[in-house]
mmCIF file of N, CA and C in Angstrom:
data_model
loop_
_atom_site.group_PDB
_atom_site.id
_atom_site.type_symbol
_atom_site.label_atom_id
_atom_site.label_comp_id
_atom_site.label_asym_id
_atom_site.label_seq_id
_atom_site.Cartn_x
_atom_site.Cartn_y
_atom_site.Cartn_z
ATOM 1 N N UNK I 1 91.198 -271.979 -29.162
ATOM 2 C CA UNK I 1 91.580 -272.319 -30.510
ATOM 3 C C UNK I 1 92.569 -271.329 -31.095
ATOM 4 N N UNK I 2 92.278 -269.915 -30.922
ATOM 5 C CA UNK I 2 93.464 -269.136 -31.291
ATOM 6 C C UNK I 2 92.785 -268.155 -31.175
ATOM 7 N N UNK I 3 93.616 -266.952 -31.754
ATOM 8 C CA UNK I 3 92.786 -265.644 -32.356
ATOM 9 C C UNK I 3 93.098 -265.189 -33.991
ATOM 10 N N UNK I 4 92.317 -264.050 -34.993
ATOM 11 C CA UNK I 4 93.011 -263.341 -35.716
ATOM 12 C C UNK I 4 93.135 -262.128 -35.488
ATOM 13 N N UNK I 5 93.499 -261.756 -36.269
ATOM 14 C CA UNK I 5 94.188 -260.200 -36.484
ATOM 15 C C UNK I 5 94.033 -260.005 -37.533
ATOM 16 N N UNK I 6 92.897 -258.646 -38.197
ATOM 17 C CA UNK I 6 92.978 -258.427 -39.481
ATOM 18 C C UNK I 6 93.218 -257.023 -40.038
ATOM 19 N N UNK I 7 94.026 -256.787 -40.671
ATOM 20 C CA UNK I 7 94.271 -254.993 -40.896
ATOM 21 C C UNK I 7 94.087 -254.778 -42.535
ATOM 22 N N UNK I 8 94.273 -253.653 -42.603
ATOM 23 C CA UNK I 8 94.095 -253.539 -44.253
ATOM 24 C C UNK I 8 95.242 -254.176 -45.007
ATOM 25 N N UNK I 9 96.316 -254.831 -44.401
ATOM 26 C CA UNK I 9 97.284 -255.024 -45.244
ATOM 27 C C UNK I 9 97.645 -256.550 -45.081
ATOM 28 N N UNK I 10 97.139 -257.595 -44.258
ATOM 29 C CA UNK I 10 97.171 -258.492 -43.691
ATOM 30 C C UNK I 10 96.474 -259.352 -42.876
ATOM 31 N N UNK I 11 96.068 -260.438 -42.745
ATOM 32 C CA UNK I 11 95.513 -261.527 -41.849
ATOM 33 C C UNK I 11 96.607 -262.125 -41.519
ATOM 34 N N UNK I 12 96.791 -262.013 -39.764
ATOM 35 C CA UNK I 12 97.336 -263.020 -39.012
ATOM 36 C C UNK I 12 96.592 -264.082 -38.701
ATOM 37 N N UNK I 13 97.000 -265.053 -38.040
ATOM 38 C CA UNK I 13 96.492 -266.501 -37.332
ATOM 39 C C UNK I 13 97.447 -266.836 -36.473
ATOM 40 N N UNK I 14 96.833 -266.792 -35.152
ATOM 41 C CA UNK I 14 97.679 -267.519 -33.699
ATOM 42 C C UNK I 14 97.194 -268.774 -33.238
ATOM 43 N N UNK I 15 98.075 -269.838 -33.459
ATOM 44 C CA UNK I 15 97.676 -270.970 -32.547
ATOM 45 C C UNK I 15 97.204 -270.290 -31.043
ATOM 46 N N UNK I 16 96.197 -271.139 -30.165
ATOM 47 C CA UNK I 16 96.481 -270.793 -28.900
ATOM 48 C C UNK I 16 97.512 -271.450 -28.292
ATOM 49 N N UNK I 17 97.493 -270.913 -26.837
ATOM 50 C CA UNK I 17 99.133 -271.198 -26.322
ATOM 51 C C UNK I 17 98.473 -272.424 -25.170
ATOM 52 N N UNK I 18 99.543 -273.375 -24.908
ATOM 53 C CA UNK I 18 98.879 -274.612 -24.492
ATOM 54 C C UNK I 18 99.169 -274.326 -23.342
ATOM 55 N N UNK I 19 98.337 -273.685 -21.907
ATOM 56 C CA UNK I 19 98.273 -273.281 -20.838
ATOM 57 C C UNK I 19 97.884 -274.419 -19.964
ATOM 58 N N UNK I 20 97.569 -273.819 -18.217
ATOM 59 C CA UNK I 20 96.861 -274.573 -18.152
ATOM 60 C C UNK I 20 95.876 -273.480 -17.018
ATOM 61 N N UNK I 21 95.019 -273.784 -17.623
ATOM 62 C CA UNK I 21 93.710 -273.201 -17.094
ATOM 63 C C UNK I 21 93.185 -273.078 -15.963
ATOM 64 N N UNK I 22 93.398 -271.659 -15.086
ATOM 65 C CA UNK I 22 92.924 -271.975 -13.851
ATOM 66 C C UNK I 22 91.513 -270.847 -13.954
ATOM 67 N N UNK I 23 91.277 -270.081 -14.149
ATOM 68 C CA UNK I 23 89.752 -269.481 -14.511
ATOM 69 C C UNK I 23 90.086 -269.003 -15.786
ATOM 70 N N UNK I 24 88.945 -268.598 -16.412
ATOM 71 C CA UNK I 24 88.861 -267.636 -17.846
ATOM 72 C C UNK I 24 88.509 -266.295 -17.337
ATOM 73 N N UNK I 25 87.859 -266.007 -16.236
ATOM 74 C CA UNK I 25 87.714 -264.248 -15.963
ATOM 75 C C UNK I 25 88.289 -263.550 -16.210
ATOM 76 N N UNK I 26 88.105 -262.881 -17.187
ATOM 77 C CA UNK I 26 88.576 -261.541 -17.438
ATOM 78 C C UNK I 26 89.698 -261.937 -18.586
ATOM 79 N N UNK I 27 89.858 -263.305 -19.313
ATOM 80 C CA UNK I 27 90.491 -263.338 -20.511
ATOM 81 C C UNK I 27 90.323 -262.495 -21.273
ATOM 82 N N UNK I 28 89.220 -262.403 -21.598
ATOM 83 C CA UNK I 28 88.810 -261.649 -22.933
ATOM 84 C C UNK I 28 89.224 -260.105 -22.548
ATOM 85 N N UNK I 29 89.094 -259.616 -21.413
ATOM 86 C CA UNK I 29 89.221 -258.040 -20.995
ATOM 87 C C UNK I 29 90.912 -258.071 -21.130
ATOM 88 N N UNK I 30 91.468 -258.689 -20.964
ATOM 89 C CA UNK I 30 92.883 -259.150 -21.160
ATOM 90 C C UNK I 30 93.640 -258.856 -22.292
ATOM 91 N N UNK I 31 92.515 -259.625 -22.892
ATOM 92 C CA UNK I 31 93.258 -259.400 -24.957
ATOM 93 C C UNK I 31 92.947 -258.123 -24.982
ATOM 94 N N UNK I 32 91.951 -257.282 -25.053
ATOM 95 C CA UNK I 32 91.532 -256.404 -25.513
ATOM 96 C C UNK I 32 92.057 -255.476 -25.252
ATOM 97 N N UNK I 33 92.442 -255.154 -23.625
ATOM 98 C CA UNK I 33 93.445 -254.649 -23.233
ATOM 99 C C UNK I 33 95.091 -254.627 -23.344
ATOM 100 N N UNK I 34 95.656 -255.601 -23.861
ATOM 101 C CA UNK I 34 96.573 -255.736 -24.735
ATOM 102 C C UNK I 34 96.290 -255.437 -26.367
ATOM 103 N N UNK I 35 95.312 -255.559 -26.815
ATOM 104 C CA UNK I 35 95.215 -254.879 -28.300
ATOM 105 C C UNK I 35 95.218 -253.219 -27.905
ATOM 106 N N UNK I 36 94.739 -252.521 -27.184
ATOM 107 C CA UNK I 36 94.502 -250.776 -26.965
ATOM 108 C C UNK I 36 96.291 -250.616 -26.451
ATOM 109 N N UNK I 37 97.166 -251.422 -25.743
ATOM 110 C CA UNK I 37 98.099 -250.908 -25.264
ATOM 111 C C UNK I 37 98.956 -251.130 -26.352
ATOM 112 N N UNK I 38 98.766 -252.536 -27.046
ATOM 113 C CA UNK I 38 99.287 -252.539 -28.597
ATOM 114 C C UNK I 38 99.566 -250.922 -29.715
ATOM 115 N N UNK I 39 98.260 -250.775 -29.566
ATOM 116 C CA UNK I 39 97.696 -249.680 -30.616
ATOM 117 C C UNK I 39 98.796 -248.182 -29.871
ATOM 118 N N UNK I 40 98.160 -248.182 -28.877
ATOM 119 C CA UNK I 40 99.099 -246.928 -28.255
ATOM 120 C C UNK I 40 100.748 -247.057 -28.241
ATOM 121 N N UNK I 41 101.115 -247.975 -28.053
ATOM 122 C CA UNK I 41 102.394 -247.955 -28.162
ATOM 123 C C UNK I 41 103.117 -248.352 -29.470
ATOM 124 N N UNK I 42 102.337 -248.234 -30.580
ATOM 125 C CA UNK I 42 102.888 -248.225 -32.189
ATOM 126 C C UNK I 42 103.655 -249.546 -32.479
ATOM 127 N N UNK I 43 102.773 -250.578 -31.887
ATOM 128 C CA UNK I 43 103.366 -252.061 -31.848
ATOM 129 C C UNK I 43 103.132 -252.224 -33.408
ATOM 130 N N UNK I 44 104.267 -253.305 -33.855
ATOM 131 C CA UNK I 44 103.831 -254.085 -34.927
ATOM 132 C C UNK I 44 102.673 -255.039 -35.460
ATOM 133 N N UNK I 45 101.571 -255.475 -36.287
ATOM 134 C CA UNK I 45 100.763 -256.305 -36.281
ATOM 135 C C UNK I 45 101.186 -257.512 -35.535
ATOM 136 N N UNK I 46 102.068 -257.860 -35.614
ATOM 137 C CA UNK I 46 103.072 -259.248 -35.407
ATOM 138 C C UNK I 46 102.896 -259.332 -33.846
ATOM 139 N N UNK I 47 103.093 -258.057 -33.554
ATOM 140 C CA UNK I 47 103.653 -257.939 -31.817
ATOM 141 C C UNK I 47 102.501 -257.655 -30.948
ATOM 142 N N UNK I 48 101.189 -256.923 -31.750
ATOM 143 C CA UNK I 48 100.220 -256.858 -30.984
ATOM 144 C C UNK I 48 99.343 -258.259 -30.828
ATOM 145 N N UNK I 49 99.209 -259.372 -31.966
ATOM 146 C CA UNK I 49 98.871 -260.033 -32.284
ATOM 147 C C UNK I 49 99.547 -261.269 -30.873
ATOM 148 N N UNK I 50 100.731 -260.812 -30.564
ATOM 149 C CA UNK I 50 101.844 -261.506 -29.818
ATOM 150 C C UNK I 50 101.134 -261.121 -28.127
ATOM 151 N N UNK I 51 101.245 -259.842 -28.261
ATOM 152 C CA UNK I 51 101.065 -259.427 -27.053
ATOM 153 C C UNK I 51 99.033 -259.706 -26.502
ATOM 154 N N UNK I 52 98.285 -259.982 -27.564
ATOM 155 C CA UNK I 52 96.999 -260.384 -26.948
ATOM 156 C C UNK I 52 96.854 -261.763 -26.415
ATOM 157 N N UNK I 53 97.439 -262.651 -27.176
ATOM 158 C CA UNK I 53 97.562 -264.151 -26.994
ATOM 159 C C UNK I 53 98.477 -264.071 -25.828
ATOM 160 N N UNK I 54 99.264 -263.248 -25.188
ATOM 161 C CA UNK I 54 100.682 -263.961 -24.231
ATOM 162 C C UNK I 54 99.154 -263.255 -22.803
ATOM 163 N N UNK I 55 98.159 -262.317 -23.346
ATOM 164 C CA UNK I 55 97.168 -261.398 -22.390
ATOM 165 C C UNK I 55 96.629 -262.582 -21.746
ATOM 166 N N UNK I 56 96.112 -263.049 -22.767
ATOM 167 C CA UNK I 56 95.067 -264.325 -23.234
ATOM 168 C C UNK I 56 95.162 -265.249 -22.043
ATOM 169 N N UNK I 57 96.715 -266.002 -22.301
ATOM 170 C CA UNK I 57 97.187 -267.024 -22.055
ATOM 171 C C UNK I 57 97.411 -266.693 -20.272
ATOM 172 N N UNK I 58 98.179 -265.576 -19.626
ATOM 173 C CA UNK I 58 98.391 -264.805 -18.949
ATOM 174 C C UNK I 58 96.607 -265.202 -17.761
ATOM 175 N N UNK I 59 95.748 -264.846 -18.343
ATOM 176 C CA UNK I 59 94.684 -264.280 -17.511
ATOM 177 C C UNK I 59 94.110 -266.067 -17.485
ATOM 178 N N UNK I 60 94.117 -266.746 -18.282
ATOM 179 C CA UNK I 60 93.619 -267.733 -17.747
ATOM 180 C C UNK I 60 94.439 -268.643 -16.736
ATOM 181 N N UNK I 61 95.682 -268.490 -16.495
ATOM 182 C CA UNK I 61 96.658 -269.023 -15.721
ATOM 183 C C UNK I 61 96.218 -268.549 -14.363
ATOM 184 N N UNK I 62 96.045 -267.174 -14.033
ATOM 185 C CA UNK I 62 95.412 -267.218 -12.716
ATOM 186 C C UNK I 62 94.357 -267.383 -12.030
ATOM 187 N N UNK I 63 94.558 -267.332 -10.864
ATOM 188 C CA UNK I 63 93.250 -268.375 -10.209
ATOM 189 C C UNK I 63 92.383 -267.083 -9.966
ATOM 190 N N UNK I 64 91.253 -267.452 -9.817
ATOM 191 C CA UNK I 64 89.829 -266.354 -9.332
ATOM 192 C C UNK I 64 90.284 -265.428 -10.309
ATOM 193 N N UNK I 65 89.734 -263.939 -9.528
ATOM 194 C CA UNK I 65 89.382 -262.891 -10.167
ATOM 195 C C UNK I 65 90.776 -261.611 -10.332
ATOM 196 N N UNK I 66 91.812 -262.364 -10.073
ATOM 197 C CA UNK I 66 93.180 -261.761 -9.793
ATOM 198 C C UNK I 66 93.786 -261.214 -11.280
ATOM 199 N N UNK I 67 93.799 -259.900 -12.149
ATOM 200 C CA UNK I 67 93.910 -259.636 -12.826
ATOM 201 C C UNK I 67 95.837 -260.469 -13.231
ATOM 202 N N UNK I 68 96.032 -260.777 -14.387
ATOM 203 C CA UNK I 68 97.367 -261.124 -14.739
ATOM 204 C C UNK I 68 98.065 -259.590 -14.651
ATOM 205 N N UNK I 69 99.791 -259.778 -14.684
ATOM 206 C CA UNK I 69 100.393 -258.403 -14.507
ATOM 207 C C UNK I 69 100.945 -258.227 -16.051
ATOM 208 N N UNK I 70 101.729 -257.214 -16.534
ATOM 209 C CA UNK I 70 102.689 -257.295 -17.345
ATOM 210 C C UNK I 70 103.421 -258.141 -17.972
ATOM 211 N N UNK I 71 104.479 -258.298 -16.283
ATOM 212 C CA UNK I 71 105.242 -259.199 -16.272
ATOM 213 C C UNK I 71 105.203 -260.435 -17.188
ATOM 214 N N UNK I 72 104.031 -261.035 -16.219
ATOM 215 C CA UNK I 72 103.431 -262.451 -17.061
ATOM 216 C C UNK I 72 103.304 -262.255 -18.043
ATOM 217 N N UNK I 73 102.450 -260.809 -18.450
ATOM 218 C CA UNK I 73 102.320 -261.244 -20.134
ATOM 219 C C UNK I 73 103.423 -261.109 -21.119
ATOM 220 N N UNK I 74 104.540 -260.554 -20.426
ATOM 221 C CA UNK I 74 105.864 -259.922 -21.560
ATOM 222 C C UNK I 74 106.781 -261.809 -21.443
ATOM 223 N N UNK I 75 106.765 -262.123 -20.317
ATOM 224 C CA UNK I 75 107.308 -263.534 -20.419
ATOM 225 C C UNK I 75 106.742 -264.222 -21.604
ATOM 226 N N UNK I 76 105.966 -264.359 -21.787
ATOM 227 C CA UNK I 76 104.900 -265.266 -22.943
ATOM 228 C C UNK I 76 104.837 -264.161 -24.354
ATOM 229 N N UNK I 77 105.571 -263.764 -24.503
ATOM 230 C CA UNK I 77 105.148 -263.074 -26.190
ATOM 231 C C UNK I 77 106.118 -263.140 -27.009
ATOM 232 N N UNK I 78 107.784 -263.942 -26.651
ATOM 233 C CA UNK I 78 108.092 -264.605 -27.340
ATOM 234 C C UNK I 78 107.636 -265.713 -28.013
ATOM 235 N N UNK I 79 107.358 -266.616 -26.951
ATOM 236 C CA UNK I 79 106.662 -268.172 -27.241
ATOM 237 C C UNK I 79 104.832 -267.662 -28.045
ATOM 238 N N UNK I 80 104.495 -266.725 -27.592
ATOM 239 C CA UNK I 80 103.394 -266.428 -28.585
ATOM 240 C C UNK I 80 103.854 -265.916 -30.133
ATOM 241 N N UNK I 81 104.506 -265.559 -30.567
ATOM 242 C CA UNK I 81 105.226 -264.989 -31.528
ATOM 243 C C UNK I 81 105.765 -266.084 -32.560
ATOM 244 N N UNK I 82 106.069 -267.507 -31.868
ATOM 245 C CA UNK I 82 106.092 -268.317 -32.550
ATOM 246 C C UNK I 82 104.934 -269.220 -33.057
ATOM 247 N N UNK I 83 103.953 -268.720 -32.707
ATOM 248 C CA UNK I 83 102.464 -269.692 -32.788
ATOM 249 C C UNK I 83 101.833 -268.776 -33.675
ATOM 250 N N UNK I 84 102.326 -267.327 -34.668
ATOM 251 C CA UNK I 84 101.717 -266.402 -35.259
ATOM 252 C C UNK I 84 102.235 -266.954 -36.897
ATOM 253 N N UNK I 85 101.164 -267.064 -37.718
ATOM 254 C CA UNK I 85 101.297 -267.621 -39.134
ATOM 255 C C UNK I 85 100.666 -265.997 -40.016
ATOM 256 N N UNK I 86 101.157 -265.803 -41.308
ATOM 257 C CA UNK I 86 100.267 -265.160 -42.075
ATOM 258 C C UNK I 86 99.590 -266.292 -43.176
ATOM 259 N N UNK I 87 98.285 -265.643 -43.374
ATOM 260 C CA UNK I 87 97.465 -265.849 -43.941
ATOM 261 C C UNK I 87 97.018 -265.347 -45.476
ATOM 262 N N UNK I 88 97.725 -266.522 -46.556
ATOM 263 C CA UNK I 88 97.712 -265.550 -47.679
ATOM 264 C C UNK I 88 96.184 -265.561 -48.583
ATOM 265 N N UNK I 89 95.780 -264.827 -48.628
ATOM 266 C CA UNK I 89 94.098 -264.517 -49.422
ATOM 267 C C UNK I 89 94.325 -263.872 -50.815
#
């Protein structure tokens, strides 16, 4: 369905990205691991938000237990970047 992103200054909202699903293992270790490499490398909300969903999208594309690379995920964080809305509260 998507993810958010919430900081003291903002709520994002990401569509999910319309993949196609070959396992979920290790999705979630995926995002999360793209949110810590986010954080360390002084990404924008926008871009970390970008870069968990392209993780996301990335780890369920491969088959079995085969971690996704970079690569894959830097291909996909344009097209994730366009599926990112703010959320006004």
């Amino acid at each position: 369905h998507g993810s958010i992103l919430v900081t003291n200054d903002q709520v994002l909202i990401a569509s999910n990205l319309d993949v196609e699903v070959k396992s979920t293992v290790g999705a979630g270790d995926s995002m999360v691991s793209a949110l810590v490499y986010s954080y360390l490398n002084k990404f924008s909300d926008e871009d970390t938000l970008a870069m968990a969903q392209a993780a996301g999208a990335s780890a369920v594309m491969t088959e079995g237990t085969r971690p996704c690379t970079l690569k894959e995920v830097e291909e996909k964080i344009a097209w994730a970047k366009n599926n990112i809305r703010k959320c006004i509260y």
